[in-house]
C-alpha cells in the first residue's frame, strides 16, 4: 500500500531527481485529516524530494511533528523561491498564488465538497495558478466534480 502511494506521487511529481516541492497550508490545526496528511506526506516523501512546508499559522505541536522531516517556513507575504511543484493542502484563506513560482500547482481535495458546501455554504474557488486537482478518495473526487466545473486528475488515497 505504501509503495503504491509513493509510486503515484512520484509519477505525479515526475520525480526522477530530487525535485523542489512546497506544500502549503493556510492553518495547521492541532488535529484533523489534513494535518495527518501533511505529517505523513512529509515523513514518507522527504527522502525522495526536497520538501518545504509553508504555512500561514500553525499549532506548534503539529508544526514540530512536520519539522522533524522537512524545513518549515511561515508565509511572510513575500515572494518565495521557485519550486518545481507546489501542493496546496488548503483552499481558503488568502490567495497564495502570487507568492509562489513553480511549474506545477496541485490542489489537494480532502473533503466531500457536496456535503461541506451544504453545511457551511463553502464554495470552491480555484487558485489562479492551480494546474492539477488531486483527491484523497473516490468519494471526494465524485463530490468535487459534481459541484465544481473542474475534474480530478488523480485519486491518491489519504496517507495514514
mmCIF file of C-alpha atoms in Angstrom, residues 28-155:
data_model
loop_
_atom_site.group_PDB
_atom_site.id
_atom_site.type_symbol
_atom_site.label_atom_id
_atom_site.label_comp_id
_atom_site.label_asym_id
_atom_site.label_seq_id
_atom_site.Cartn_x
_atom_site.Cartn_y
_atom_site.Cartn_z
ATOM 1 C CA UNK A 28 -2.127 23.827 10.552
ATOM 2 C CA UNK A 29 -4.595 22.852 13.298
ATOM 3 C CA UNK A 30 -3.888 20.725 16.379
ATOM 4 C CA UNK A 31 -5.865 17.792 14.942
ATOM 5 C CA UNK A 32 -7.535 16.914 11.668
ATOM 6 C CA UNK A 33 -7.363 14.897 8.485
ATOM 7 C CA UNK A 34 -5.370 17.482 6.552
ATOM 8 C CA UNK A 35 -2.913 17.751 9.416
ATOM 9 C CA UNK A 36 -2.485 13.966 9.444
ATOM 10 C CA UNK A 37 -1.970 14.012 5.670
ATOM 11 C CA UNK A 38 0.720 16.713 5.941
ATOM 12 C CA UNK A 39 2.684 14.958 8.693
ATOM 13 C CA UNK A 40 2.525 11.604 6.921
ATOM 14 C CA UNK A 41 3.285 13.074 3.492
ATOM 15 C CA UNK A 42 6.367 14.858 4.855
ATOM 16 C CA UNK A 43 7.503 11.738 6.751
ATOM 17 C CA UNK A 44 7.162 9.460 3.736
ATOM 18 C CA UNK A 45 8.262 11.763 0.934
ATOM 19 C CA UNK A 46 11.198 13.721 2.372
ATOM 20 C CA UNK A 47 13.761 11.075 1.354
ATOM 21 C CA UNK A 48 12.561 11.322 -2.262
ATOM 22 C CA UNK A 49 12.089 15.067 -2.790
ATOM 23 C CA UNK A 50 13.433 18.329 -1.407
ATOM 24 C CA UNK A 51 10.329 19.288 0.545
ATOM 25 C CA UNK A 52 9.442 22.564 2.293
ATOM 26 C CA UNK A 53 6.296 23.059 4.366
ATOM 27 C CA UNK A 54 4.939 26.627 4.150
ATOM 28 C CA UNK A 55 2.154 27.745 6.453
ATOM 29 C CA UNK A 56 0.139 30.801 7.441
ATOM 30 C CA UNK A 57 -0.496 29.877 11.081
ATOM 31 C CA UNK A 58 0.168 26.666 12.958
ATOM 32 C CA UNK A 59 -0.371 24.748 16.134
ATOM 33 C CA UNK A 60 3.195 24.430 17.367
ATOM 34 C CA UNK A 61 2.895 20.777 18.433
ATOM 35 C CA UNK A 62 1.788 19.845 14.913
ATOM 36 C CA UNK A 63 4.452 22.083 13.398
ATOM 37 C CA UNK A 64 7.088 20.298 15.487
ATOM 38 C CA UNK A 65 5.909 16.954 14.039
ATOM 39 C CA UNK A 66 6.312 18.280 10.491
ATOM 40 C CA UNK A 67 9.674 19.919 11.269
ATOM 41 C CA UNK A 68 11.154 16.534 12.178
ATOM 42 C CA UNK A 69 11.157 15.732 8.461
ATOM 43 C CA UNK A 70 11.249 18.954 6.413
ATOM 44 C CA UNK A 71 12.062 22.649 6.571
ATOM 45 C CA UNK A 72 9.109 24.745 7.767
ATOM 46 C CA UNK A 73 8.643 28.344 6.668
ATOM 47 C CA UNK A 74 5.984 30.775 7.854
ATOM 48 C CA UNK A 75 4.492 32.612 4.887
ATOM 49 C CA UNK A 76 5.683 36.206 5.215
ATOM 50 C CA UNK A 77 3.683 37.512 2.245
ATOM 51 C CA UNK A 78 6.767 37.969 0.105
ATOM 52 C CA UNK A 79 7.862 36.064 -2.972
ATOM 53 C CA UNK A 80 9.221 32.617 -2.155
ATOM 54 C CA UNK A 81 11.967 30.791 -4.069
ATOM 55 C CA UNK A 82 10.968 28.836 -7.178
ATOM 56 C CA UNK A 83 9.797 25.255 -6.716
ATOM 57 C CA UNK A 84 9.231 22.514 -9.248
ATOM 58 C CA UNK A 85 5.839 21.761 -7.688
ATOM 59 C CA UNK A 86 3.614 23.456 -5.120
ATOM 60 C CA UNK A 87 0.950 21.401 -3.358
ATOM 61 C CA UNK A 88 -1.921 23.403 -1.896
ATOM 62 C CA UNK A 89 -3.289 21.468 1.088
ATOM 63 C CA UNK A 90 -5.919 24.130 1.772
ATOM 64 C CA UNK A 91 -8.171 26.191 -0.466
ATOM 65 C CA UNK A 92 -9.301 29.056 1.728
ATOM 66 C CA UNK A 93 -7.650 31.969 3.417
ATOM 67 C CA UNK A 94 -5.525 34.364 1.422
ATOM 68 C CA UNK A 95 -4.964 33.748 -2.291
ATOM 69 C CA UNK A 96 -1.388 32.377 -2.163
ATOM 70 C CA UNK A 97 -0.713 32.254 -5.911
ATOM 71 C CA UNK A 98 1.242 35.500 -6.008
ATOM 72 C CA UNK A 99 3.794 34.193 -3.502
ATOM 73 C CA UNK A 100 4.724 31.012 -5.342
ATOM 74 C CA UNK A 101 6.594 30.291 -8.568
ATOM 75 C CA UNK A 102 6.513 26.720 -9.866
ATOM 76 C CA UNK A 103 5.996 24.620 -12.960
ATOM 77 C CA UNK A 104 3.133 22.656 -11.418
ATOM 78 C CA UNK A 105 0.488 23.567 -8.823
ATOM 79 C CA UNK A 106 -1.523 20.740 -7.279
ATOM 80 C CA UNK A 107 -4.691 21.431 -5.263
ATOM 81 C CA UNK A 108 -5.425 18.634 -2.787
ATOM 82 C CA UNK A 109 -9.116 17.896 -2.240
ATOM 83 C CA UNK A 110 -9.598 16.438 1.256
ATOM 84 C CA UNK A 111 -13.352 16.809 1.762
ATOM 85 C CA UNK A 112 -16.742 15.906 0.337
ATOM 86 C CA UNK A 113 -17.454 19.327 -1.182
ATOM 87 C CA UNK A 114 -21.085 18.492 -1.793
ATOM 88 C CA UNK A 115 -21.789 17.914 1.926
ATOM 89 C CA UNK A 116 -19.306 20.553 3.079
ATOM 90 C CA UNK A 117 -20.924 23.154 0.821
ATOM 91 C CA UNK A 118 -24.397 22.349 2.151
ATOM 92 C CA UNK A 119 -23.298 22.527 5.789
ATOM 93 C CA UNK A 120 -21.123 25.636 5.563
ATOM 94 C CA UNK A 121 -22.066 27.399 2.313
ATOM 95 C CA UNK A 122 -18.460 26.870 1.232
ATOM 96 C CA UNK A 123 -17.832 27.393 -2.482
ATOM 97 C CA UNK A 124 -14.575 26.238 -4.003
ATOM 98 C CA UNK A 125 -12.654 28.987 -5.808
ATOM 99 C CA UNK A 126 -9.708 27.713 -7.803
ATOM 100 C CA UNK A 127 -6.427 29.482 -7.139
ATOM 101 C CA UNK A 128 -5.217 31.216 -10.300
ATOM 102 C CA UNK A 129 -2.188 29.016 -10.838
ATOM 103 C CA UNK A 130 -3.679 25.592 -9.994
ATOM 104 C CA UNK A 131 -2.763 23.139 -12.757
ATOM 105 C CA UNK A 132 -3.919 19.851 -11.186
ATOM 106 C CA UNK A 133 -6.549 18.637 -8.731
ATOM 107 C CA UNK A 134 -5.878 15.523 -6.633
ATOM 108 C CA UNK A 135 -8.473 13.946 -4.343
ATOM 109 C CA UNK A 136 -7.738 11.756 -1.325
ATOM 110 C CA UNK A 137 -10.670 9.421 -2.004
ATOM 111 C CA UNK A 138 -13.060 8.482 -4.757
ATOM 112 C CA UNK A 139 -15.915 9.969 -2.696
ATOM 113 C CA UNK A 140 -14.089 13.319 -2.586
ATOM 114 C CA UNK A 141 -13.498 13.072 -6.359
ATOM 115 C CA UNK A 142 -17.148 12.390 -7.200
ATOM 116 C CA UNK A 143 -18.450 15.161 -4.925
ATOM 117 C CA UNK A 144 -15.879 17.698 -6.173
ATOM 118 C CA UNK A 145 -16.676 17.007 -9.827
ATOM 119 C CA UNK A 146 -20.398 17.229 -9.092
ATOM 120 C CA UNK A 147 -20.304 20.697 -7.504
ATOM 121 C CA UNK A 148 -17.449 22.338 -9.444
ATOM 122 C CA UNK A 149 -16.632 22.649 -13.156
ATOM 123 C CA UNK A 150 -13.223 21.031 -12.545
ATOM 124 C CA UNK A 151 -12.044 17.443 -12.937
ATOM 125 C CA UNK A 152 -9.838 15.472 -10.567
ATOM 126 C CA UNK A 153 -6.597 14.457 -12.281
ATOM 127 C CA UNK A 154 -5.781 11.671 -9.850
ATOM 128 C CA UNK A 155 -7.124 9.962 -6.739
#
